[in-house]
Short mmCIF file of C-alpha atoms in Angstrom, two decimals:
data_model
loop_
_atom_site.label_atom_id
_atom_site.label_comp_id
_atom_site.label_asym_id
_atom_site.label_seq_id
_atom_site.Cartn_x
_atom_site.Cartn_y
_atom_site.Cartn_z
CA MET O 196 33.86 -27.26 -10.84
CA ALA O 197 32.62 -24.03 -8.76
CA GLU O 198 29.02 -23.71 -7.88
CA ASP O 199 26.88 -21.58 -10.38
CA PHE O 200 26.06 -18.29 -8.73
CA SER O 201 23.83 -15.15 -9.82
CA VAL O 202 24.46 -11.47 -9.01
CA VAL O 203 21.31 -9.28 -8.23
CA VAL O 204 22.06 -5.59 -7.99
CA LEU O 205 19.17 -3.52 -6.19
CA ALA O 206 19.04 0.38 -5.68
CA SER O 207 19.19 0.94 -2.10
CA ASP O 208 17.09 4.21 -2.15
CA LEU O 209 14.15 2.62 -3.35
CA GLY O 210 13.15 0.81 -0.21
CA VAL O 211 13.57 -2.73 -1.63
CA ASP O 212 14.16 -5.49 0.80
CA ALA O 213 16.79 -7.81 -0.75
CA ARG O 214 16.29 -10.62 1.62
CA PRO O 215 14.03 -12.88 -0.73
CA PHE O 216 16.61 -12.80 -3.20
CA LEU O 217 19.57 -13.63 -1.05
CA THR O 218 17.92 -16.84 0.27
CA ARG O 219 19.56 -20.09 -1.06
CA THR O 220 17.20 -22.04 -3.44
CA ASP O 221 18.25 -25.36 -1.84
CA GLU O 222 17.15 -24.16 1.63
CA ILE O 223 13.65 -23.03 -0.03
CA ASP O 224 13.47 -26.31 -1.35
CA GLU O 225 13.91 -27.97 1.83
CA GLN O 226 11.30 -26.01 3.60
CA GLU O 227 7.82 -27.42 3.93
CA ASN O 228 5.02 -26.05 1.59
CA TRP O 229 3.28 -24.20 4.57
CA HIS O 230 0.05 -23.43 2.91
CA ASP O 231 -0.95 -27.10 2.21
CA CYS O 232 -1.21 -27.49 6.04
CA PRO O 233 -4.34 -25.33 7.42
CA GLN O 234 -4.15 -27.16 10.42
CA TYR O 235 -0.75 -25.73 11.14
CA LEU O 236 -2.04 -22.05 10.64
CA GLY O 237 -5.00 -22.74 12.81
CA ASP O 238 -2.72 -23.05 16.09
CA GLU O 239 -1.76 -19.49 15.98
CA ASP O 240 -3.60 -16.69 17.68
CA PHE O 241 -3.97 -13.65 15.47
CA SER O 242 -6.29 -11.75 17.67
CA ASP O 243 -3.81 -8.69 18.09
CA LEU O 244 -3.62 -8.17 14.54
CA ASP O 245 -7.35 -8.55 14.09
CA LEU O 246 -7.72 -5.41 16.64
CA LEU O 247 -5.36 -3.47 14.30
CA HIS O 248 -8.05 -3.43 11.61
CA PHE O 249 -5.37 -3.28 8.84
CA PHE O 250 -6.74 -6.08 6.74
CA THR O 251 -10.59 -6.46 7.05
CA LEU O 252 -13.36 -7.98 4.80
CA GLN O 253 -15.63 -5.19 3.50
CA GLY O 254 -18.41 -5.09 0.93
CA SER O 255 -18.21 -5.78 -2.98
CA ASP O 256 -17.14 -3.46 -5.84
CA LYS O 257 -19.41 -2.74 -8.80
CA SER O 258 -17.94 -6.12 -10.48
CA GLY O 259 -19.09 -8.42 -7.69
CA ASN O 260 -15.62 -8.88 -6.21
CA ARG O 261 -15.72 -9.03 -2.42
CA ILE O 262 -13.35 -6.32 -0.93
CA PHE O 263 -10.53 -6.67 1.70
CA ARG O 264 -9.70 -3.27 2.80
CA VAL O 265 -5.80 -2.82 3.52
CA VAL O 266 -4.97 0.37 5.70
CA GLY O 267 -1.15 0.79 5.29
CA LYS O 268 -0.95 3.17 8.16
CA TYR O 269 -2.68 0.69 10.64
CA PHE O 270 0.25 -1.92 10.05
CA PRO O 271 3.01 -1.93 12.46
CA ALA O 272 5.84 -3.40 10.05
CA ARG O 273 8.51 -3.10 12.76
CA VAL O 274 7.00 -5.68 15.18
CA VAL O 275 5.21 -7.98 12.85
CA SER O 276 7.43 -10.41 10.99
CA ALA O 277 6.98 -11.30 7.38
CA GLU O 278 6.31 -15.02 8.24
CA ARG O 279 3.67 -14.07 10.74
CA LEU O 280 1.93 -11.73 8.18
CA LYS O 281 1.84 -14.24 5.45
CA LYS O 282 -0.01 -16.80 7.61
CA TYR O 283 -2.42 -14.13 8.82
CA ILE O 284 -3.20 -12.99 5.34
CA PHE O 285 -3.62 -16.57 4.31
CA GLN O 286 -5.83 -17.25 7.36
CA LYS O 287 -8.14 -14.20 6.85
CA ILE O 288 -8.63 -14.77 3.03
CA SER O 289 -9.30 -18.75 3.73
CA ASN O 290 -11.64 -18.31 6.58
CA GLU O 291 -13.64 -15.04 5.53
CA CYS O 292 -13.59 -15.41 1.77
CA PRO O 293 -13.13 -18.94 0.93
CA GLU O 294 -14.54 -18.75 -2.56
CA GLY O 295 -15.43 -16.57 -5.46
CA PRO O 296 -13.36 -13.49 -6.76
CA PHE O 297 -12.17 -10.95 -4.33
CA CYS O 298 -10.07 -7.56 -4.65
CA LEU O 299 -7.89 -5.34 -2.48
CA VAL O 300 -8.25 -1.74 -1.63
CA TYR O 301 -5.00 -0.64 -0.35
CA MET O 302 -5.06 2.86 1.25
CA HIS O 303 -1.54 4.13 0.91
CA SER O 304 -2.39 7.56 2.65
CA THR O 305 0.25 9.04 5.02
CA VAL O 306 2.22 5.48 5.13
CA GLN O 307 5.78 6.04 6.61
CA LYS O 308 8.26 3.57 4.92
CA ASP O 309 10.14 2.65 8.09
CA GLU O 310 6.83 2.17 10.26
CA ASN O 311 4.14 0.90 8.18
CA SER O 312 5.84 -0.58 4.80
CA PRO O 313 7.03 -4.46 4.92
CA GLY O 314 8.57 -3.88 1.70
CA VAL O 315 7.62 -4.61 -1.91
CA THR O 316 9.85 -7.90 -1.99
CA ILE O 317 8.19 -9.07 1.08
CA LEU O 318 4.70 -8.45 -0.47
CA ARG O 319 6.00 -10.15 -3.45
CA TRP O 320 7.01 -13.26 -1.43
CA ILE O 321 3.75 -13.58 0.24
CA TYR O 322 1.81 -13.35 -3.07
CA GLU O 323 3.82 -16.12 -4.59
CA ASP O 324 3.31 -18.40 -1.63
CA LEU O 325 -0.20 -18.07 -1.79
CA PRO O 326 -2.05 -21.08 -3.26
CA SER O 327 -2.88 -20.62 -7.02
CA GLU O 328 -6.56 -20.82 -6.60
CA ILE O 329 -6.37 -17.65 -4.24
CA LYS O 330 -4.18 -15.79 -6.59
CA ASP O 331 -6.55 -16.57 -9.56
CA ARG O 332 -9.47 -15.23 -7.35
CA LEU O 333 -7.77 -11.89 -6.71
CA GLN O 334 -9.06 -9.83 -9.85
CA VAL O 335 -7.80 -6.12 -8.99
CA VAL O 336 -5.85 -4.26 -6.35
CA TYR O 337 -7.05 -0.58 -6.13
CA PHE O 338 -3.99 1.40 -4.87
CA ILE O 339 -5.30 4.69 -3.18
CA HIS O 340 -3.13 7.72 -3.10
CA PRO O 341 0.23 6.19 -4.43
CA GLY O 342 3.05 8.29 -3.69
CA LEU O 343 5.90 9.21 -5.95
CA ARG O 344 8.32 6.67 -4.52
CA SER O 345 5.63 3.75 -4.94
CA ARG O 346 5.02 4.78 -8.56
CA ILE O 347 8.85 4.89 -9.37
CA VAL O 348 9.35 1.49 -7.64
CA ILE O 349 6.41 -0.20 -9.26
CA ALA O 350 7.21 1.32 -12.73
CA THR O 351 10.97 0.47 -12.68
CA LEU O 352 10.92 -2.81 -10.86
CA GLY O 353 7.18 -3.93 -10.91
CA ARG O 354 7.46 -6.45 -13.76
CA LEU O 355 10.50 -8.11 -12.11
CA LEU O 356 9.13 -8.27 -8.42
CA LEU O 357 5.54 -8.53 -8.97
CA THR O 358 5.25 -11.80 -10.72
CA GLY O 359 2.17 -14.09 -11.16
CA GLY O 360 0.14 -11.32 -13.04
CA LEU O 361 -0.05 -9.16 -9.94
CA TYR O 362 1.67 -6.35 -11.78
CA TRP O 363 -1.20 -6.02 -14.25
CA LYS O 364 -3.72 -6.33 -11.67
CA ILE O 365 -2.72 -3.02 -9.83
CA LYS O 366 -4.92 -0.05 -10.46
CA TYR O 367 -3.81 3.49 -9.39
CA VAL O 368 -6.59 5.52 -7.69
CA SER O 369 -5.21 9.19 -7.11
CA ARG O 370 -8.55 10.46 -5.69
CA LEU O 371 -11.47 9.00 -3.80
CA GLN O 372 -13.79 10.19 -6.35
CA TYR O 373 -12.37 7.95 -8.91
CA LEU O 374 -12.69 4.98 -6.46
CA TRP O 375 -16.55 5.66 -6.31
CA GLU O 376 -16.47 4.76 -10.01
CA GLU O 377 -15.67 1.18 -9.09
CA ILE O 378 -17.11 0.84 -5.78
CA LYS O 379 -20.43 2.24 -4.41
CA LYS O 380 -20.05 4.29 -1.44
CA GLY O 381 -20.78 2.50 1.77
CA GLU O 382 -19.23 -0.75 0.63
CA VAL O 383 -15.77 0.15 2.09
CA GLU O 384 -15.04 2.20 5.12
CA VAL O 385 -12.56 5.04 4.52
CA PRO O 386 -10.96 6.42 7.73
CA ASP O 387 -11.07 10.07 8.53
CA PHE O 388 -7.40 10.50 8.03
CA VAL O 389 -7.63 9.19 4.34
CA ASN O 390 -10.44 11.49 3.51
CA ASN O 391 -8.32 14.60 5.02
CA HIS O 392 -5.45 13.47 3.04
CA ASP O 393 -7.85 13.41 -0.24
CA ASN O 394 -8.81 16.89 0.42
CA VAL O 395 -5.16 18.02 0.95
CA LEU O 396 -4.07 16.37 -2.49
CA GLU O 397 -7.34 18.21 -4.09
CA HIS O 398 -6.16 21.74 -3.11
CA ARG O 399 -2.41 20.82 -3.64
CA PRO O 400 -2.32 18.47 -6.52
CA LEU O 401 1.66 18.70 -6.80
CA THR O 402 1.82 16.98 -3.36
CA ASP O 403 1.28 13.73 -5.03
CA TYR O 404 4.69 14.06 -6.66
CA GLY O 405 6.44 14.79 -3.29
CA ILE O 406 6.41 18.61 -4.17
CA GLU O 407 5.09 20.85 -1.26
CA PRO O 408 3.93 24.10 -2.73
CA ASP O 409 4.09 27.07 -0.30
CA PRO O 410 5.06 25.07 2.77
CA PHE O 411 4.86 28.22 4.83
CA HIS O 412 1.55 29.24 3.61
CA LEU O 413 2.79 32.59 2.46
CA THR O 414 -0.25 33.02 0.13
CA GLU O 415 -2.53 33.18 3.04
CA VAL O 416 -0.60 36.20 4.41
CA GLN O 417 -2.35 39.56 3.44
CA SER O 418 -0.55 41.48 0.97
CA SER O 419 1.37 44.51 2.17
CA SER O 420 1.54 46.41 -1.25
CA PHE O 421 -1.42 48.60 0.00
CA SER O 422 0.04 49.79 2.86
CA LEU O 423 3.46 50.48 1.10
CA ASN O 424 1.70 52.42 -1.44
CA GLN O 425 0.15 54.58 1.22
CA TYR O 426 3.45 55.42 2.64
CA GLU O 427 4.69 56.07 -0.73
CA ASN O 428 1.84 58.66 -1.54
CA ARG O 429 2.51 60.47 1.81
CA TRP O 430 6.17 61.08 0.84
CA VAL O 431 5.25 62.19 -2.62
CA SER O 432 2.78 64.68 -1.29
#
């Protein structure tokens, strides 16, 4: 009898990494459950990733959850493997916040898909491999400055890809002023480029949806109607 198989169809233009779906289940079963071996994780040096400051422990939100700030622009997706990223995240949470509830403040501002994004399925894979007690302690994910692509991917594939309750923990924050309703100012450090991007969105809200109004800044050019009227009056006279 032929082996059972399944077919998974993914849209190629949504930036979804299909590798986790293509891994044979028998190969996964043979792999060692890595997070049960903390001594294995302790052997690796992550000082190079610490210097990037893309995943750092900060203050607390108004609900008392410790904050892990995630700055997407600081993450070099091209050079850091998914396996190493998974080990690093587990080590940071285990060492710096070993108990109690925590939240993630993810800053998506000016993230480039090819340069900074590991892919939604890689993040799903990392989340699912975390120990259940860590997943239970994660209370909310504040998603700062979500772009149109991110909204579409999460809205259409979120319930399928973001399992274990993660989908329902995501809270979109389109402007920093709404973040301060959940977190006191000073509890989380906001990079200058995030503040600058927030100002751009405040003055050009359609940019949220991938629409760039007046890309050549023509509205800033002084109107020529006055000078044309002057010449018109001269000809009439």
